[in-house]
Structures are given as C-alpha cells and as structure tokens.
Coordinates of C-alpha atoms and ligand atoms in Angstrom, one line a residue:
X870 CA -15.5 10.8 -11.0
X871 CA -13.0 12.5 -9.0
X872 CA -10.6 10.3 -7.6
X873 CA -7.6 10.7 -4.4
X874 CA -4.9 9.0 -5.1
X875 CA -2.2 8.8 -1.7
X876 CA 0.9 7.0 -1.9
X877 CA 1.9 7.1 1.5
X878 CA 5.6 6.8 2.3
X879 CA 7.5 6.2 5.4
X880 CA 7.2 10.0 6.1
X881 CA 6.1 11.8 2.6
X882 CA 2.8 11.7 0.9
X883 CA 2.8 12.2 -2.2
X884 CA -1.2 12.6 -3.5
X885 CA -3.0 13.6 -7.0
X886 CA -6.6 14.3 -8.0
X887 CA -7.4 12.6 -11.3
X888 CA -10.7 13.1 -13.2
X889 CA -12.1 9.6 -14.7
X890 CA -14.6 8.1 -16.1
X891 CA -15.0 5.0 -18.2
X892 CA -15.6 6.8 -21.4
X893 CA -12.5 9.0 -20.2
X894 CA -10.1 5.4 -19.8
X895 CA -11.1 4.0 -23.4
X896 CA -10.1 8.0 -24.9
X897 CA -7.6 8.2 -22.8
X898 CA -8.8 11.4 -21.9
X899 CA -8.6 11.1 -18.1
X900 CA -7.2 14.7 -16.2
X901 CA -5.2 15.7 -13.6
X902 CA -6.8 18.1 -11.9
X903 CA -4.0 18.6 -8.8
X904 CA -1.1 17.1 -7.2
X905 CA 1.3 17.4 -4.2
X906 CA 4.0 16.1 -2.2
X907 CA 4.4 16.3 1.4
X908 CA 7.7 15.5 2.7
X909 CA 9.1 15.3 6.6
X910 CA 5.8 14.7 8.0
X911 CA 6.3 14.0 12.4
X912 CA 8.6 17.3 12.2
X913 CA 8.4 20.7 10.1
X914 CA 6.8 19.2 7.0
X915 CA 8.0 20.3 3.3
X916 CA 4.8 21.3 1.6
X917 CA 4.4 21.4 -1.8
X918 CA 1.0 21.4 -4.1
X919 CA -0.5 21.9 -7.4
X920 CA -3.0 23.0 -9.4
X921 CA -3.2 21.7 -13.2
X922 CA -4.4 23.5 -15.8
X923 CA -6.4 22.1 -19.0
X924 CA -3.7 20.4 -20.3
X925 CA -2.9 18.4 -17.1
X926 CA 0.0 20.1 -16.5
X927 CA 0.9 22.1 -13.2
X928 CA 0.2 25.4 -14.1
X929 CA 0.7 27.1 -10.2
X930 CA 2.6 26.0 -7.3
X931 CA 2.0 26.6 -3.5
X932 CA 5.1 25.5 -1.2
X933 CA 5.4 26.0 2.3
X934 CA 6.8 24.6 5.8
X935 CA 4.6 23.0 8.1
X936 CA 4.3 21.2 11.6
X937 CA 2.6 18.1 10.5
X938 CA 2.3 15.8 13.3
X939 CA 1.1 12.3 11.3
X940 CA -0.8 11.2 8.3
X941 CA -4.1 12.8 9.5
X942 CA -2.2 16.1 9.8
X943 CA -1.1 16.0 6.3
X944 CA -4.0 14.6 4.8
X945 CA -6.6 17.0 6.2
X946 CA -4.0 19.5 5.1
X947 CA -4.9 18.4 1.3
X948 CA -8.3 18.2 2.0
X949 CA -8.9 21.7 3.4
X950 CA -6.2 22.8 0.2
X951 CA -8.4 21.3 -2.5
X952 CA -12.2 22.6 -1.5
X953 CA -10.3 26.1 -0.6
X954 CA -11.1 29.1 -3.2
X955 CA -7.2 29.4 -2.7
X956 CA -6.3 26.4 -4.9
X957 CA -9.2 27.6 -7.5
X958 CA -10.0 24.0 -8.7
X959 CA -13.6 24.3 -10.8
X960 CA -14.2 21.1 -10.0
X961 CA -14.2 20.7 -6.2
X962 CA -16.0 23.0 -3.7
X963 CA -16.3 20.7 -1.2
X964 CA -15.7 17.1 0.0
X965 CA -18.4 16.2 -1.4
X966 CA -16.7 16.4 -4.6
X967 CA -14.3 13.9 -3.6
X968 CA -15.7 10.8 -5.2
X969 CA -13.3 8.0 -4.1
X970 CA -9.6 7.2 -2.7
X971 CA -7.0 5.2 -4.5
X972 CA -4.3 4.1 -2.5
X973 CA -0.6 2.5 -3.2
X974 CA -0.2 -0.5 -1.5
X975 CA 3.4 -1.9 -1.8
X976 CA 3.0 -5.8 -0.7
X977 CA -0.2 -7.2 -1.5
X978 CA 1.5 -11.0 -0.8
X979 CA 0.0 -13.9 -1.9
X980 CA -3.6 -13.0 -1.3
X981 CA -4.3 -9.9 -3.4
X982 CA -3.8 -11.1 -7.2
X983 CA -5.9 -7.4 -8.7
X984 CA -6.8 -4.1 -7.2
X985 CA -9.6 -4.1 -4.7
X986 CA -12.1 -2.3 -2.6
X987 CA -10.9 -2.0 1.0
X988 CA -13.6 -3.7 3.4
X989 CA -13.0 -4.7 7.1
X990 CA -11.4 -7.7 5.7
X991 CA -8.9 -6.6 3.5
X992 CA -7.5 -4.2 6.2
X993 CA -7.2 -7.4 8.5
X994 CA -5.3 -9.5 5.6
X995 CA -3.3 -5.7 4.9
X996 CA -2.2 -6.0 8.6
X997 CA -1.1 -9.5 8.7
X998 CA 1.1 -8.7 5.9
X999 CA 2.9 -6.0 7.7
X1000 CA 5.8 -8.8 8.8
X1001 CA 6.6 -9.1 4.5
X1002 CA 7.0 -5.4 4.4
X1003 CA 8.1 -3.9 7.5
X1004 CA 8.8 -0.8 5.4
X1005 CA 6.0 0.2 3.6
X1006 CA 2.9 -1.3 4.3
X1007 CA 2.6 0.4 7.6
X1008 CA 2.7 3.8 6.0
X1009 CA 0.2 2.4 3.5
X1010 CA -1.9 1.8 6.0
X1011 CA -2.0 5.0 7.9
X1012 CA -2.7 7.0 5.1
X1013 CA -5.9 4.3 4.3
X1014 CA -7.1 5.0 8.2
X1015 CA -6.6 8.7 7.6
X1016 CA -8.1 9.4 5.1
X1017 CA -11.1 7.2 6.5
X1018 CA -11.6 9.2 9.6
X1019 CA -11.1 12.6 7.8
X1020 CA -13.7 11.8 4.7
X1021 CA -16.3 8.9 6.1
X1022 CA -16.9 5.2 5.2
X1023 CA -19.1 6.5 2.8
X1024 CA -16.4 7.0 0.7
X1025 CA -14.9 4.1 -0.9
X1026 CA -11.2 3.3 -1.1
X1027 CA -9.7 0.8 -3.1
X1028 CA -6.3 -0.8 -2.6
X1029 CA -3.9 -0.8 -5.8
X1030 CA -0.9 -3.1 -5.0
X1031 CA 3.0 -2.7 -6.4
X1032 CA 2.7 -6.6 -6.2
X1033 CA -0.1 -7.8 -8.0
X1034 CA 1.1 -8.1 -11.5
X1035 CA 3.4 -10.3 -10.8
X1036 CA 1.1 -12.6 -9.7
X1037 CA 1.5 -14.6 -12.8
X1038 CA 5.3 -15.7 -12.2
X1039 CA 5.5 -19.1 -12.5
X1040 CA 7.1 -21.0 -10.0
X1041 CA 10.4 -21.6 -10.9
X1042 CA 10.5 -18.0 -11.2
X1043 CA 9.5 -17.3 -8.0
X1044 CA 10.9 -19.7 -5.7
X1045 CA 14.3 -19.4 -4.1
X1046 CA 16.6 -22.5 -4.3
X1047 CA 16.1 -22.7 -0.2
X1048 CA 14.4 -25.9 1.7
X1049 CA 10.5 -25.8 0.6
X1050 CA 9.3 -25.7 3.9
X1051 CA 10.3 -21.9 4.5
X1052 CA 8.2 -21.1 1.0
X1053 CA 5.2 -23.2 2.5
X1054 CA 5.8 -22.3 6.4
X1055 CA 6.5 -18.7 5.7
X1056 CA 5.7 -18.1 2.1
X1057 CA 9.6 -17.0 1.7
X1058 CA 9.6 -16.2 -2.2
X1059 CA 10.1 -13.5 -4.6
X1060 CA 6.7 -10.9 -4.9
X1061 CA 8.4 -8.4 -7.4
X1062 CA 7.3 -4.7 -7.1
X1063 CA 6.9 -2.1 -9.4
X1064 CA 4.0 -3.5 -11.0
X1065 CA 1.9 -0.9 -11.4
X1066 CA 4.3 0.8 -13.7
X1067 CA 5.6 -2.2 -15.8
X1068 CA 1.5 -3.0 -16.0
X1069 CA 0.8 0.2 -17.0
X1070 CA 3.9 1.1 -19.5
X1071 CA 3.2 -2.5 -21.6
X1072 CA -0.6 -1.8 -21.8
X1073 CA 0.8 2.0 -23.0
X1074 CA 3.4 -0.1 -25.7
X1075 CA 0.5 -2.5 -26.6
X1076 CA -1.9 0.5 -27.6
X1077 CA 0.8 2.3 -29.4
X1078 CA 1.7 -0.6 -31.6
X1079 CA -2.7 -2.1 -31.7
X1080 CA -1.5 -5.2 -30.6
X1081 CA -3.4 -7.9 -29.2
X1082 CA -2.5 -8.7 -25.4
X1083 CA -1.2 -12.3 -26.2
X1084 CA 0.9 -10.3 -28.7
X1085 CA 2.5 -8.3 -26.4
X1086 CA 6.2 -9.6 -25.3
X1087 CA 8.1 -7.1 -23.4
X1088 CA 11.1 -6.4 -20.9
X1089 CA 10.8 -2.9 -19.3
X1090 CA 13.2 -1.7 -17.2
X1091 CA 12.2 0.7 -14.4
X1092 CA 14.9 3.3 -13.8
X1093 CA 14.2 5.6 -10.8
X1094 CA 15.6 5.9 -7.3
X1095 CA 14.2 2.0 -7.1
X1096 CA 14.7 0.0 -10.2
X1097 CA 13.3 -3.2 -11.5
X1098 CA 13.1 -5.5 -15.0
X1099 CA 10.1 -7.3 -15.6
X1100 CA 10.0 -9.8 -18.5
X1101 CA 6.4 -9.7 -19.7
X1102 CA 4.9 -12.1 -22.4
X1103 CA 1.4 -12.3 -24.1
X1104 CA 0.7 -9.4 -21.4
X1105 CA 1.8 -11.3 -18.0
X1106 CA 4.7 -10.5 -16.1
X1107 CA 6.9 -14.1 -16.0
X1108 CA 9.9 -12.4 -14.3
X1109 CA 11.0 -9.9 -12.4
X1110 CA 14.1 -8.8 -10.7
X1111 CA 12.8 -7.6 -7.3
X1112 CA 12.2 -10.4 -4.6
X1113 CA 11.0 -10.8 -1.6
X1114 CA 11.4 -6.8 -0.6
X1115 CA 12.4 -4.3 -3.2
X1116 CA 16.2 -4.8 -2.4
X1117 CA 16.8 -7.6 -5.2
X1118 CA 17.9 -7.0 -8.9
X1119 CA 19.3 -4.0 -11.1
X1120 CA 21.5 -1.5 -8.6
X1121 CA 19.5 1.5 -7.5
X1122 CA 20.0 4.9 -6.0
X1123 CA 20.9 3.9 -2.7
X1124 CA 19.9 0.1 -2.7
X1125 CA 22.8 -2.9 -3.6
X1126 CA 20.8 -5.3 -5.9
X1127 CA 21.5 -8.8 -6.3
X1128 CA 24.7 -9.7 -3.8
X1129 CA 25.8 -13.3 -2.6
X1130 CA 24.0 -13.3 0.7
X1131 CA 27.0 -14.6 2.1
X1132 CA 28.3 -11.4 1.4
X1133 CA 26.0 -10.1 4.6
X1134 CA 27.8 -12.7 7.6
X1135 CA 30.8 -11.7 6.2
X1136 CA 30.4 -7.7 6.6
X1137 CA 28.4 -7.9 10.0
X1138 CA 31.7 -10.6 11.0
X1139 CA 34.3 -7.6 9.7
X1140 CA 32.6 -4.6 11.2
X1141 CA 30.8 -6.0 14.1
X1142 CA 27.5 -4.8 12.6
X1143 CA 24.2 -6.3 13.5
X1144 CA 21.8 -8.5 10.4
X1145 CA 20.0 -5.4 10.7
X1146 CA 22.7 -2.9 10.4
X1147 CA 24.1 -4.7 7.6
X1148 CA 20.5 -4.8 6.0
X1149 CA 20.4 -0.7 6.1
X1150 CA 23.6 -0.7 5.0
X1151 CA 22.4 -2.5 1.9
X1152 CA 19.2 -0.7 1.4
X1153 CA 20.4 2.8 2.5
X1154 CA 24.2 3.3 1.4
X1155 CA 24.5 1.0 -1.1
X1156 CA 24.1 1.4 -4.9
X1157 CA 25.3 4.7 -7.1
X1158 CA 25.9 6.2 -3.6
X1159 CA 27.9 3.3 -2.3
X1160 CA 30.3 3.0 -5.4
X1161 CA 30.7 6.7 -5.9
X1162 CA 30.7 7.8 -2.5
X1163 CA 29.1 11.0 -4.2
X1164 CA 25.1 10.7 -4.2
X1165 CA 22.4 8.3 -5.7
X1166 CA 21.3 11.0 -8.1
X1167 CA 22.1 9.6 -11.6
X1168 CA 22.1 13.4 -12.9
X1169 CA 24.6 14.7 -10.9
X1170 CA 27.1 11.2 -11.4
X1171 CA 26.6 11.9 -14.8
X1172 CA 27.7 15.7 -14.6
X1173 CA 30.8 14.4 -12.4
X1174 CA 32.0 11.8 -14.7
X1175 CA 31.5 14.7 -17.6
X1176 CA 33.0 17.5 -15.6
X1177 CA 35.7 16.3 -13.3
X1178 CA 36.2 12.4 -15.2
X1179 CA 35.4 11.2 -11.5
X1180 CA 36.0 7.6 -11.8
X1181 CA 34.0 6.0 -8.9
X1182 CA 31.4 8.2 -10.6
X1183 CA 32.1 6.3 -14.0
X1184 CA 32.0 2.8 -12.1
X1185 CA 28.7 3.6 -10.1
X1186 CA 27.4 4.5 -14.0
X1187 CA 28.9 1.4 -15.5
X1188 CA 27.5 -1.0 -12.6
X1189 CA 24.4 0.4 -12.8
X1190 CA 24.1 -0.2 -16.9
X1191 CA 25.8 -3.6 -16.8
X1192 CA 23.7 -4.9 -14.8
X1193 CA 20.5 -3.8 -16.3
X1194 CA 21.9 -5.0 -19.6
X1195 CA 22.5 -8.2 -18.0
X1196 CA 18.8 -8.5 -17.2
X1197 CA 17.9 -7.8 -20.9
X1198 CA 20.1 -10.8 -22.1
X1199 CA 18.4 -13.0 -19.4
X1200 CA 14.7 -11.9 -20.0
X1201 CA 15.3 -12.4 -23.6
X1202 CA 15.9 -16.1 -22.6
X1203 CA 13.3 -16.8 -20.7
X1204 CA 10.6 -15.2 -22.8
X1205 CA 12.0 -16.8 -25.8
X1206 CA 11.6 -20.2 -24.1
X1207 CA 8.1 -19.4 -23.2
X1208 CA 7.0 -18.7 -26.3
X1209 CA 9.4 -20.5 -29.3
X1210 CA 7.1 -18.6 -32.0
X1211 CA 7.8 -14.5 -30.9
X1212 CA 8.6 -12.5 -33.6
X1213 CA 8.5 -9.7 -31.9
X1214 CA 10.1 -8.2 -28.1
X1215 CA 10.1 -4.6 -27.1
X1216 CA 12.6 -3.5 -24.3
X1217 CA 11.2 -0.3 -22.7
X1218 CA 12.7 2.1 -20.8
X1219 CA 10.8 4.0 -18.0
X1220 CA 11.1 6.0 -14.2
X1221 CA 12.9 9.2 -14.2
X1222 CA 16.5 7.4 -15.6
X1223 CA 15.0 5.7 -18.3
X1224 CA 12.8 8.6 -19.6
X1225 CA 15.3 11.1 -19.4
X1226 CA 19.2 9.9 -19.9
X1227 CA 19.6 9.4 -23.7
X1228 CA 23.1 8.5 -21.9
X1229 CA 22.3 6.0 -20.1
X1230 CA 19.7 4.1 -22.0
X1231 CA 22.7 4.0 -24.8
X1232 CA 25.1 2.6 -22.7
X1233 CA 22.6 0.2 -21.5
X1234 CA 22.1 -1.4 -25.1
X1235 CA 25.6 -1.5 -26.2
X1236 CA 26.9 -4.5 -27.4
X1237 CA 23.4 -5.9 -27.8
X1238 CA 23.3 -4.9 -32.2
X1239 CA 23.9 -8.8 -31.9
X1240 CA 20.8 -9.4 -30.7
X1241 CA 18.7 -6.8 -33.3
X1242 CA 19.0 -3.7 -30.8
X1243 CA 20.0 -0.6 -32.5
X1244 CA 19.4 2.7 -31.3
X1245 CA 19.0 5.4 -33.2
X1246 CA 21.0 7.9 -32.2
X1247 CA 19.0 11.3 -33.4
X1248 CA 15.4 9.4 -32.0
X1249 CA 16.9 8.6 -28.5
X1250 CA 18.7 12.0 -28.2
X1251 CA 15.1 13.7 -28.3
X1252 CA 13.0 11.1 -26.0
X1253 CA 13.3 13.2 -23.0
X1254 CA 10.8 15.1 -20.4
X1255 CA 7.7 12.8 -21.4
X1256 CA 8.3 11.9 -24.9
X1257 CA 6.9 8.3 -25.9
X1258 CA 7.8 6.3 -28.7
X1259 CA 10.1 4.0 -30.6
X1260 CA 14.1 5.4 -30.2
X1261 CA 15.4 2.4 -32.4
X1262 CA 16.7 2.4 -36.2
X1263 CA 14.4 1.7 -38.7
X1264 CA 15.2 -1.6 -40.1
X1265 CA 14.7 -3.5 -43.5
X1266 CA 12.0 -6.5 -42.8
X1267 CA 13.3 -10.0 -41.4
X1268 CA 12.9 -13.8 -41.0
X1269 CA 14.5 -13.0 -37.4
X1270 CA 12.3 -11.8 -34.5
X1271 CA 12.6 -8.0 -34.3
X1272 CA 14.3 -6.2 -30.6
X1273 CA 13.0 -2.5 -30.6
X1274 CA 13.3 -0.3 -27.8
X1275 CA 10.8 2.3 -26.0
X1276 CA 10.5 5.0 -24.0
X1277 CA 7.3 5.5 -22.5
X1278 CA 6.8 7.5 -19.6
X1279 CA 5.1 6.2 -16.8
X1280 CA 2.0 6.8 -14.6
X1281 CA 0.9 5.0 -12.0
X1282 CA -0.8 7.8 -10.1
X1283 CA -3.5 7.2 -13.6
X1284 CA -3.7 3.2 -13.2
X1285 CA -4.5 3.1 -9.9
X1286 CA -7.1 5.6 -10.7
X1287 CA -8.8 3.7 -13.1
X1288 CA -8.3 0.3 -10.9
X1289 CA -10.0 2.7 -8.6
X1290 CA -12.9 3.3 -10.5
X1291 CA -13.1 -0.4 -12.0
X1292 CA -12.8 -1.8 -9.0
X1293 CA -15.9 0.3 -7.2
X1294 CA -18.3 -0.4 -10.6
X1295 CA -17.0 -4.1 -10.5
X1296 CA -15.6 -4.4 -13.9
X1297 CA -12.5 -6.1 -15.2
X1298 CA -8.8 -4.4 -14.9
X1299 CA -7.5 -4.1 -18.0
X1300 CA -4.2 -4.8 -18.7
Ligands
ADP2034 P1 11.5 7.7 -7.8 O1 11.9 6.3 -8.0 O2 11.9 8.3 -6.5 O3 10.1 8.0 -8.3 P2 12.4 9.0 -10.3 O4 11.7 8.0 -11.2 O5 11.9 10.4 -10.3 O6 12.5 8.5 -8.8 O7 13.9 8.9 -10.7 C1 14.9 9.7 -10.1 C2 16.2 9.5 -10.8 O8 16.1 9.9 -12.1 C3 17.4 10.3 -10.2 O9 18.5 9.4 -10.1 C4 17.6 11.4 -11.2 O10 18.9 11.9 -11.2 C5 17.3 10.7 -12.5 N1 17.1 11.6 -13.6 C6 16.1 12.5 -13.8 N2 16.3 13.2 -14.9 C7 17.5 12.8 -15.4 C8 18.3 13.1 -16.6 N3 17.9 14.1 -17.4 N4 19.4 12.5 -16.8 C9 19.8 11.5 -15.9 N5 19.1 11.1 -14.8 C10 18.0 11.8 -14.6

C-alpha cells in the first residue's frame, strides 16, 4: 500500500510517500519511495521534492519557486509531481496509485487516545479542538480538507496525533496545581506532544534490545527545533515535559520552556506588551535565540562558542543541556517510584540535536557517572547522520539497575504510516 503522509504546518508542508504493508512493518522493510517540503505557501512558495532510490534514500532533487496560493495549491502540486514521468517513481502512474493519506495531527485532546480514520465525526471533534491549539490544528486541518477535495472520499485518511501517547499520564502528572474547576470546565492540563517520535524511538530501543514491552523503561529526550522528555515505563509514557501547548519543558530553538508564569505580568507590566505579545515573545524569541541573541540553530552556536568563544553562545548551550539533564534526574525518579523492581532504564537521545551533536549529548550526561551513565567517548563520537545504537561504556555486570544511553534516530513520517495502514485494516497499534 502506498501511503501520503502530510504534515501540514502553519505555512510549510512537508509530505512523503512510504510503501507498507503488514508483512513490510514486522521486516521492517517498509520504503520511502519520495519526499518533499513546501515552504512559504500564501506567497512565492519554496519547493523542494524527492525521489528515493532502493535504498530509501533521496537519490534526485527537484527545487523550485512557486506561487502557491493555500494548501490545495501545494497539495495538487505533489499530486501532479508524483504520477508525472518527471519524478520517474515505478510505483505511481496515477492517483490511482495513491492508496491512502496519513496525516499529523498535533492536539488530539482528551478524545483521541490512538490513531484513527477520519469520518464526518472526527473532523467535527478535530474542529472543536481548534481553541487547545490555535497554532496547529488549523493547518492540520486544511491539509486533511485538501487533500479530500483533490483525491476523493474514496480515499481513506487517518489522523495520527502528537498527543496520543501520552494518553497514559497519570493524573498527578498531568494536572496543574490550579483550582479543579478549570481542569473539569475547560480541560486546562498538560497533553504532551511529540509522541509520535518518543512512541516510535522506544518501540525502535525495545526491538533492538528483544525486550518485552512491560520491560521497556525509558526517558528519551527529543532534541530538534522543539524539544521534549518523555519518561516511559513498561512501554507507556508517565511523563512528559510539554503541557498544555508545546511551550513547556527543555529550552528549544526559539521557544523559553518552563518559566514562573509570573514571569509573563511582569514583562507585559515592564514593556507595556499585551498576554499575547508576551506569549510570541516566549514562543518566537525565546530559547537558544533569546540567550545568544545569535540564532536557534544549535550548529551554528556550537561553531560560535568554538570559533569566536562567544559567551551568550556558551550560556544558550549550557541552558539548553542543564536543563535537559535536569529532566533525566527527575524522570529517573518518577519511573523508579513506579516500578521499585527496574533493573534496567535507557535514556535516548533523538531529533536532529540528539542524533547528531556527540557535543551536546556529552555535556548533557555529565555529572550523571553517579547515577551509572557513562559515555563512551569513541561510540558517541561516531553516532551521527542516522547511526542507532548503544554510545555508553561497556560495564562489568551489577546488583544496581543499569543507565545506558541511545541514539536512535527517529521517524515519524514511518509510524504514522503504519498507524495509517492499521488503522484502515482495523488492527491493533503497536507500540
Ligand atoms: P525540527 O524540530 O524542525 O524537525 P530537527 O530535528 O531537524 O528540527 O533539528 C534541528 C536542530 O538540529 C537545529 O538546531 C540544528 O542545528 C541541529 N543539528 C543538526 N545537525 C547538527 C549537528 N551536527 N550538530 C549540532 N546540531 C545539529
């Protein structure tokens, strides 16, 4: 089956074709056939796609500049790209070809606990949800409404949500310390996002090790432009830093993380700001590029504090790896209390920061040889550009529960199109 998968942004799509099948899922011999990113859509869009070759790698690249009025522009764009002889894939000749659509979803709420199909129903609940995630969920939506009018209801689409594996946080976890009524009246609480990739990189770490899912304890960090921790134990996510939007948690490229929210009177007071000026300042020019004052692109702080010994580059960086080390010491808590008898917790690193900086993932850790978590230094040098696998020392068998950490590169273009695929045959998501 050949499946669309759209993540729709606020104006990019970014979109891959993946081959699947359920034999395909248990070899783990699903295929990227294309992929593509659309940025600047409304205006002259950015246009960039892909054909993959046998070894689901890009092997040729077609970029242009477009006016792309909306979603429908961009996605018929794709379309009329992927059943062209141009982009030469064997595969599709025509729509026809197209079997069905996987979409991103970023707040699935309360309501959606797994991926599912998208029926009249769900695109009413997807609506009423709009108010939790002004940001994203509108996007999401378009692109789901596009891609309906340009290939038919006879194609099914299925809605894969950032939310849903957190479903499982208990409630102490996921209530705020505010009056109850504002959790009951307007289900104020913390959703956690990101799911999709901490699902999909400790399903990757259980395989890799054959461990049975109530075996599997975990805290993986997802370091991109957006970053979150998620504590996971006997394969459910207990914790995670993100809240009620994406803003909570580990500092990010251009977004604060946790701040006393008294901090947010205080600035709009100072600068005569509005809530919602102070809210993009804290989503928007906050984070790496807030403390440098350089950029939110952890490759080019690194080169700065190399280079030129930059120091607001240096405290972005430290930020940054205190306070994701901060979250290990605090997961390791609460999965320990969860389960007294774990003898064993992985902490995995993913998202392009956590796949790629050897630097960063040691800085991260440091300090933490108290706890068992030893890097080795030759393993983590080489886990770069897609490498997966254990980076820490080896060490000598003992009584104490064993710390290890990961890299494991993640995917959720591939999860969400095998939740696609489950979801239309009706048979259980694995985790
Ligand atoms: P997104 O969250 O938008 O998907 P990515 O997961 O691609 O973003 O992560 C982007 C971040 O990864 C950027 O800060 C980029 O600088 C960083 N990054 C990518 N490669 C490296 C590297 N080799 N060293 C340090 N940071 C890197």
């Amino acid at each position: 089956m050949n499946i669309l998968v759209l993540n729709a942004g606020s104006s990019s799509l970014k979109f891959q074709v993946i081959e699947t099948s359920l034999d395909a899922i248990q070899h783990d011999t699903d295929r990227t056939l294309a992929s593509g990113l659309i940025e600047r859509i409304g205006s002259q869009a950015l246009v960039t796609l892909n054909r993959h070759g046998e070894n689901g790698k890009p092997e040729k690249t077609w970029k242009s500049a477009q006016a792309l009025r909306n979603f429908n522009a961009a996605i018929d764009l794709v379309l009329r790209w992927l059943v062209s002889d141009a982009s030469e894939i064997p595969s599709i000749k025509s729509l026809a070809d197209i079997h069905a659509i996987g979409n991103r979803v970023v707040h699935g709420g309360e309501k959606f606990t797994k991926s599912v199909v998208i029926t009249d129903d769900v695109m009413r609940a997807l609506e009423d949800m709009i108010e939790l995630a002004p940001l994203h969920n509108p996007a999401n939506i378009a692109g789901i409404r596009a891609a309906r009018e340009l290939l038919g209801v006879g194609v099914p689409q299925v809605a894969v949500f950032d939310t849903a594996f957190h479903h499982t946080l208990p409630e102490h976890a996921y209530l705020y310390a505010i009056p109850y009524q504002y959790y009951r009246r307007y289900k104020i609480r913390r959703y956690g996002f990101h799911g999709t990739s901490h699902r999909y990189v400790a399903y990757k770490y259980r395989k890799m090790l054959g461990l049975e899912r109530t075996n599997t304890h975990a805290i993986s960090l997802h370091l991109g432009n957006g970053c979150s921790a998620c504590a996971i134990t006997r394969g459910d996510s207990i914790d995670t830093s993100m809240g009620l939007t994406p803003l909570e948690g580990l500092v990010m490229g251009t977004r604060s993380g946790d701040v006393d929210p008294a901090v947010i009177e205080y600035m709009a007071l100072k600068e005569g700001m509005s809530i919602e000026e102070v809210d993009s300042v804290l989503n928007r020019l906050s984070g790496l590029l807030g403390i440098s004052g350089l950029t939110n692109d952890m490759r080019e702080l690194l080169e700065e504090e190399r280079e030129h010994n930059d120091r607001r580059a240096r405290l972005a960086i430290d930020l940054f790896c205190y306070r994701a080390r901060k979250y290990i010491g605090s997961y390791l808590a609460s999965i320990a209390a969860a389960n007294p008898d774990v003898r064993a917790v992985a902490v995995i690193f993913t998202g392009g920061i956590g796949e790629n900086s050897s630097e960063i993932r040691s800085r991260i850790t440091q300090g933490l040889e108290w706890f068992g978590l030893e890097l080795d230094p030759e393993k983590n040098q080489k886990a770069v550009g897609g490498w997966a696998g254990c980076i820490s020392k080896d060490a000598p068998p003992s009584d104490r529960p064993s710390l290890k950490a990961y890299v494991i590169p993640t995917n959720e273009e591939l999860l969400i199109a095998r939740d696609t695929l489950r979801s239309i045959e009706n048979i259980p998501q694995r985790f």
